[in-house]
PDB file of C-alpha atoms in Angstrom:
ATOM      1  CA  MET R  14     -10.779   0.034   3.540  1.00 70.00           C
ATOM      2  CA  THR R  15     -14.492   1.202   2.931  1.00 91.00           C
ATOM      3  CA  THR R  16     -16.730   2.670   5.573  1.00 92.00           C
ATOM      4  CA  HIS R  17     -18.552  -0.971   5.065  1.00 93.00           C
ATOM      5  CA  ASP R  18     -15.724  -2.692   5.882  1.00 94.00           C
ATOM      6  CA  ASP R  19     -15.046  -0.740   9.115  1.00 95.00           C
ATOM      7  CA  ILE R  20     -18.702  -1.364  10.673  1.00 96.00           C
ATOM      8  CA  GLU R  21     -18.275  -5.067   9.980  1.00 97.00           C
ATOM      9  CA  ARG R  22     -14.839  -4.759  11.864  1.00 97.00           C
ATOM     10  CA  VAL R  23     -16.353  -2.953  14.805  1.00 97.00           C
ATOM     11  CA  LYS R  24     -19.449  -5.582  14.924  1.00 98.00           C
ATOM     12  CA  ARG R  25     -16.952  -8.165  14.851  1.00 98.00           C
ATOM     13  CA  GLN R  26     -14.535  -6.068  18.102  1.00 98.00           C
ATOM     14  CA  GLU R  27     -18.233  -6.079  19.884  1.00 98.00           C
ATOM     15  CA  PHE R  28     -19.056  -9.938  19.222  1.00 97.00           C
ATOM     16  CA  GLU R  29     -15.424 -10.763  20.126  1.00 98.00           C
ATOM     17  CA  LEU R  30     -13.950  -8.629  22.515  1.00 98.00           C
ATOM     18  CA  VAL R  31     -15.911 -10.075  25.113  1.00 98.00           C
ATOM     19  CA  LEU R  32     -15.156 -10.307  29.167  1.00 98.00           C
ATOM     20  CA  PRO R  33     -15.347 -13.608  31.073  1.00 98.00           C
ATOM     21  CA  ALA R  34     -16.404 -11.800  33.808  1.00 97.00           C
ATOM     22  CA  PHE R  35     -16.289  -8.060  34.679  1.00 98.00           C
ATOM     23  CA  ASP R  36     -16.228  -6.860  38.073  1.00 98.00           C
ATOM     24  CA  GLU R  37     -14.260  -4.114  39.894  1.00 98.00           C
ATOM     25  CA  ALA R  38     -10.987  -5.952  40.099  1.00 98.00           C
ATOM     26  CA  VAL R  39     -11.314  -6.330  36.263  1.00 98.00           C
ATOM     27  CA  ALA R  40     -12.219  -2.829  35.409  1.00 98.00           C
ATOM     28  CA  PHE R  41      -9.144  -1.401  37.497  1.00 98.00           C
ATOM     29  CA  ALA R  42      -7.087  -3.544  35.300  1.00 98.00           C
ATOM     30  CA  ILE R  43      -8.412  -2.382  32.083  1.00 98.00           C
ATOM     31  CA  GLY R  44      -8.765   1.077  33.359  1.00 98.00           C
ATOM     32  CA  SER R  45      -5.120   1.078  35.265  1.00 98.00           C
ATOM     33  CA  ALA R  46      -3.531  -0.277  31.743  1.00 98.00           C
ATOM     34  CA  ILE R  47      -5.471   2.436  29.776  1.00 98.00           C
ATOM     35  CA  ARG R  48      -3.953   5.352  32.079  1.00 98.00           C
ATOM     36  CA  GLU R  49      -0.836   4.086  32.466  1.00 98.00           C
ATOM     37  CA  ARG R  50      -0.743   3.828  28.438  1.00 98.00           C
ATOM     38  CA  ALA R  51      -1.741   7.555  28.561  1.00 98.00           C
ATOM     39  CA  LEU R  52       0.554   8.597  30.808  1.00 98.00           C
ATOM     40  CA  SER R  53       3.569   6.754  28.979  1.00 98.00           C
ATOM     41  CA  GLU R  54       2.216   7.982  25.517  1.00 97.00           C
ATOM     42  CA  GLY R  55       1.478  11.762  26.866  1.00 97.00           C
ATOM     43  CA  LEU R  56      -1.990  11.265  25.645  1.00 97.00           C
ATOM     44  CA  SER R  57      -4.859  13.397  27.195  1.00 97.00           C
ATOM     45  CA  LEU R  58      -7.677  11.525  28.092  1.00 97.00           C
ATOM     46  CA  VAL R  59     -10.263  10.286  30.559  1.00 98.00           C
ATOM     47  CA  VAL R  60     -11.191   6.867  31.388  1.00 98.00           C
ATOM     48  CA  ASP R  61     -14.573   4.964  32.303  1.00 98.00           C
ATOM     49  CA  LEU R  62     -15.527   1.847  33.195  1.00 98.00           C
ATOM     50  CA  ARG R  63     -19.418   0.816  34.472  1.00 98.00           C
ATOM     51  CA  THR R  64     -21.917  -1.685  34.784  1.00 98.00           C
ATOM     52  CA  TRP R  65     -25.269   0.179  34.121  1.00 97.00           C
ATOM     53  CA  ASP R  66     -25.977   0.814  37.670  1.00 96.00           C
ATOM     54  CA  ARG R  67     -22.486   2.088  39.025  1.00 97.00           C
ATOM     55  CA  GLN R  68     -19.139   3.357  38.133  1.00 98.00           C
ATOM     56  CA  LEU R  69     -15.900   0.800  38.880  1.00 98.00           C
ATOM     57  CA  PHE R  70     -13.234   2.980  37.541  1.00 98.00           C
ATOM     58  CA  PHE R  71     -12.318   6.444  36.778  1.00 98.00           C
ATOM     59  CA  ALA R  72      -9.339   8.293  35.634  1.00 98.00           C
ATOM     60  CA  ALA R  73      -7.699  11.388  33.709  1.00 98.00           C
ATOM     61  CA  THR R  74      -4.511  12.348  32.682  1.00 98.00           C
ATOM     62  CA  PRO R  75      -3.051  15.644  32.393  1.00 97.00           C
ATOM     63  CA  GLY R  76      -4.996  18.012  29.893  1.00 97.00           C
ATOM     64  CA  THR R  77      -8.481  16.719  30.265  1.00 97.00           C
ATOM     65  CA  SER R  78     -10.985  18.864  31.449  1.00 95.00           C
ATOM     66  CA  SER R  79     -14.358  18.386  32.867  1.00 94.00           C
ATOM     67  CA  ASP R  80     -15.906  18.936  29.111  1.00 96.00           C
ATOM     68  CA  ASN R  81     -14.253  15.094  29.289  1.00 96.00           C
ATOM     69  CA  ALA R  82     -16.456  13.433  31.127  1.00 96.00           C
ATOM     70  CA  GLU R  83     -19.416  14.883  30.056  1.00 97.00           C
ATOM     71  CA  TRP R  84     -18.575  13.606  26.741  1.00 97.00           C
ATOM     72  CA  VAL R  85     -18.261  10.190  28.635  1.00 98.00           C
ATOM     73  CA  ARG R  86     -21.672  11.127  29.961  1.00 98.00           C
ATOM     74  CA  ARG R  87     -23.053  11.494  26.705  1.00 97.00           C
ATOM     75  CA  LYS R  88     -21.220   8.409  25.009  1.00 98.00           C
ATOM     76  CA  ILE R  89     -22.259   5.719  27.860  1.00 98.00           C
ATOM     77  CA  ASN R  90     -25.779   6.661  27.388  1.00 97.00           C
ATOM     78  CA  SER R  91     -25.425   6.389  23.391  1.00 97.00           C
ATOM     79  CA  VAL R  92     -23.608   2.578  23.441  1.00 98.00           C
ATOM     80  CA  ARG R  93     -26.655   2.148  26.369  1.00 97.00           C
ATOM     81  CA  ARG R  94     -29.403   3.017  23.852  1.00 96.00           C
ATOM     82  CA  PHE R  95     -28.101   1.768  21.204  1.00 95.00           C
ATOM     83  CA  GLN R  96     -26.451  -1.382  21.966  1.00 97.00           C
ATOM     84  CA  ARG R  97     -23.389  -1.105  19.980  1.00 97.00           C
ATOM     85  CA  ALA R  98     -20.246   0.779  20.295  1.00 98.00           C
ATOM     86  CA  SER R  99     -20.717   4.367  19.947  1.00 97.00           C
ATOM     87  CA  TYR R 100     -18.255   5.158  16.919  1.00 97.00           C
ATOM     88  CA  ARG R 101     -20.195   2.369  14.863  1.00 97.00           C
ATOM     89  CA  LEU R 102     -23.015   5.392  15.345  1.00 96.00           C
ATOM     90  CA  VAL R 103     -20.492   7.592  13.569  1.00 96.00           C
ATOM     91  CA  LEU R 104     -19.488   4.828  10.821  1.00 96.00           C
ATOM     92  CA  GLU R 105     -23.656   4.344  10.553  1.00 95.00           C
ATOM     93  CA  ARG R 106     -25.249   7.849  10.948  1.00 91.00           C
ATOM     94  CA  GLY R 107     -22.515  10.352  10.347  1.00 86.00           C
ATOM     95  CA  GLU R 108     -21.459  12.703  13.397  1.00 82.00           C
ATOM     96  CA  ALA R 109     -24.475  14.828  12.631  1.00 85.00           C
ATOM     97  CA  PRO R 110     -26.511  15.235  16.320  1.00 85.00           C
ATOM     98  CA  PHE R 111     -29.427  13.169  16.843  1.00 84.00           C
ATOM     99  CA  SER R 112     -32.667  14.657  15.011  1.00 84.00           C
ATOM    100  CA  PRO R 113     -34.868  16.079  17.549  1.00 81.00           C
ATOM    101  CA  GLN R 114     -37.506  13.330  16.299  1.00 84.00           C
ATOM    102  CA  SER R 115     -35.217  10.391  17.312  1.00 85.00           C
ATOM    103  CA  GLY R 116     -36.132  11.497  21.065  1.00 87.00           C
ATOM    104  CA  ALA R 117     -32.163  11.415  21.705  1.00 89.00           C
ATOM    105  CA  ASP R 118     -31.332  14.549  22.982  1.00 89.00           C
ATOM    106  CA  PRO R 119     -28.317  15.878  22.261  1.00 90.00           C
ATOM    107  CA  ALA R 120     -27.991  16.985  25.919  1.00 91.00           C
ATOM    108  CA  ASP R 121     -27.923  13.291  26.737  1.00 94.00           C
ATOM    109  CA  TYR R 122     -26.333  11.257  23.776  1.00 94.00           C
ATOM    110  CA  VAL R 123     -23.691  11.706  21.308  1.00 95.00           C
ATOM    111  CA  ILE R 124     -22.545  10.568  18.137  1.00 94.00           C
ATOM    112  CA  ALA R 125     -18.884  10.538  18.663  1.00 96.00           C
ATOM    113  CA  GLY R 126     -16.347   7.651  19.113  1.00 97.00           C
ATOM    114  CA  GLY R 127     -14.774   6.281  22.424  1.00 98.00           C
ATOM    115  CA  GLY R 128     -17.838   4.333  23.836  1.00 98.00           C
ATOM    116  CA  PHE R 129     -17.590   0.685  23.586  1.00 98.00           C
ATOM    117  CA  PRO R 130     -19.818  -2.173  24.964  1.00 98.00           C
ATOM    118  CA  ILE R 131     -18.759  -4.534  27.970  1.00 98.00           C
ATOM    119  CA  ARG R 132     -20.551  -7.955  27.018  1.00 98.00           C
ATOM    120  CA  VAL R 133     -19.892 -11.131  29.355  1.00 98.00           C
ATOM    121  CA  PRO R 134     -21.567 -14.115  28.496  1.00 97.00           C
ATOM    122  CA  GLY R 135     -25.127 -15.539  28.633  1.00 96.00           C
ATOM    123  CA  ALA R 136     -25.245 -11.770  30.170  1.00 96.00           C
ATOM    124  CA  GLY R 137     -25.378  -9.198  26.996  1.00 96.00           C
ATOM    125  CA  ILE R 138     -24.083  -5.900  27.179  1.00 98.00           C
ATOM    126  CA  ILE R 139     -23.566  -4.707  31.056  1.00 98.00           C
ATOM    127  CA  GLY R 140     -21.534  -1.775  30.774  1.00 98.00           C
ATOM    128  CA  THR R 141     -19.586   0.309  28.962  1.00 98.00           C
ATOM    129  CA  LEU R 142     -15.523   1.136  28.592  1.00 98.00           C
ATOM    130  CA  THR R 143     -15.603   4.813  27.225  1.00 98.00           C
ATOM    131  CA  ILE R 144     -12.975   7.132  26.633  1.00 98.00           C
ATOM    132  CA  SER R 145     -13.035  10.970  25.623  1.00 98.00           C
ATOM    133  CA  GLY R 146     -10.347  13.097  24.999  1.00 97.00           C
ATOM    134  CA  LEU R 147      -8.701  11.926  21.654  1.00 97.00           C
ATOM    135  CA  PRO R 148     -10.026  12.060  18.302  1.00 96.00           C
ATOM    136  CA  GLY R 149     -13.130   9.781  18.162  1.00 95.00           C
ATOM    137  CA  ARG R 150     -11.667   7.291  15.783  1.00 96.00           C
ATOM    138  CA  LYS R 151      -8.008   6.687  18.039  1.00 97.00           C
ATOM    139  CA  ASP R 152     -11.241   7.260  21.551  1.00 98.00           C
ATOM    140  CA  HIS R 153     -12.655   4.015  19.866  1.00 98.00           C
ATOM    141  CA  ALA R 154      -9.022   2.224  19.319  1.00 98.00           C
ATOM    142  CA  VAL R 155      -7.657   3.005  23.424  1.00 98.00           C
ATOM    143  CA  ALA R 156     -10.715   0.746  24.334  1.00 98.00           C
ATOM    144  CA  VAL R 157     -10.362  -1.825  21.707  1.00 98.00           C
ATOM    145  CA  ASP R 158      -6.306  -2.252  22.270  1.00 98.00           C
ATOM    146  CA  ALA R 159      -7.148  -2.522  25.950  1.00 98.00           C
ATOM    147  CA  LEU R 160      -9.658  -4.973  25.872  1.00 98.00           C
ATOM    148  CA  CYS R 161      -7.272  -6.895  23.616  1.00 98.00           C
ATOM    149  CA  ASP R 162      -4.677  -6.696  25.737  1.00 98.00           C
ATOM    150  CA  HIS R 163      -6.871  -7.654  28.594  1.00 98.00           C
ATOM    151  CA  LEU R 164      -8.266 -10.861  26.554  1.00 98.00           C
ATOM    152  CA  ASN R 165      -4.760 -11.545  25.245  1.00 98.00           C
ATOM    153  CA  LYS R 166      -5.639 -11.216  21.695  1.00 98.00           C
ATOM    154  CA  PRO R 167      -3.723  -9.512  19.522  1.00 98.00           C
ATOM    155  CA  ARG R 168      -4.238  -5.854  18.555  1.00 97.00           C
ATOM    156  CA  ALA R 169      -3.427  -6.383  15.277  1.00 96.00           C
ATOM    157  CA  ASP R 170      -6.317  -8.551  14.528  1.00 97.00           C
ATOM    158  CA  TYR R 171      -8.979  -5.736  15.618  1.00 97.00           C
ATOM    159  CA  ALA R 172      -7.300  -2.678  14.640  1.00 96.00           C
ATOM    160  CA  LEU R 173      -9.074  -0.480  12.424  1.00 96.00           C
ATOM    161  CA  PRO R 174      -6.692   0.417   9.690  1.00 92.00           C
ATOM    162  CA  GLU R 175      -5.074   4.507  10.202  1.00 84.00           C
ATOM    163  CA  VAL R 176      -6.683   7.446   8.307  1.00 78.00           C
ATOM    164  CA  ALA R 177      -5.265  10.196   7.407  1.00 56.00           C
ATOM    165  CA  ASN R 178      -5.980  13.558   8.993  1.00 51.00           C
TER     166      ASN R 178
END
């Protein structure tokens, strides 16, 4: 697959992995499932689910640090500003920091995978599911897998292909 194919797949994820509703119970269910997966697979990650005005779920597994929470903050800002998955920004722009001309200060915004927009019918993008701790493509994949599981959609229908490291 090409980068273009990956971009189109991420766009499909963004527009089809839509939650019928998003509240504290949904955030807890998705976040808890991600935490349990991380513990069972030995993944060091931070998971954050939120609306734009408040955090609804946060968990960290062994091996993470305060740096991961900082990456989460910057990914959330990028998703909110650009209204797309932060990994789509990586695919569209590369991982170089935003230029000063963009007005997106690298202290507050980052181009890195792991921030996924939470979309609700009739409301649009209302928050984010954000993962930090793994390589960006894998952070993104964990978020997509969790949404697929929650929505009872086959992971394979939405997964990006594995890439060699």
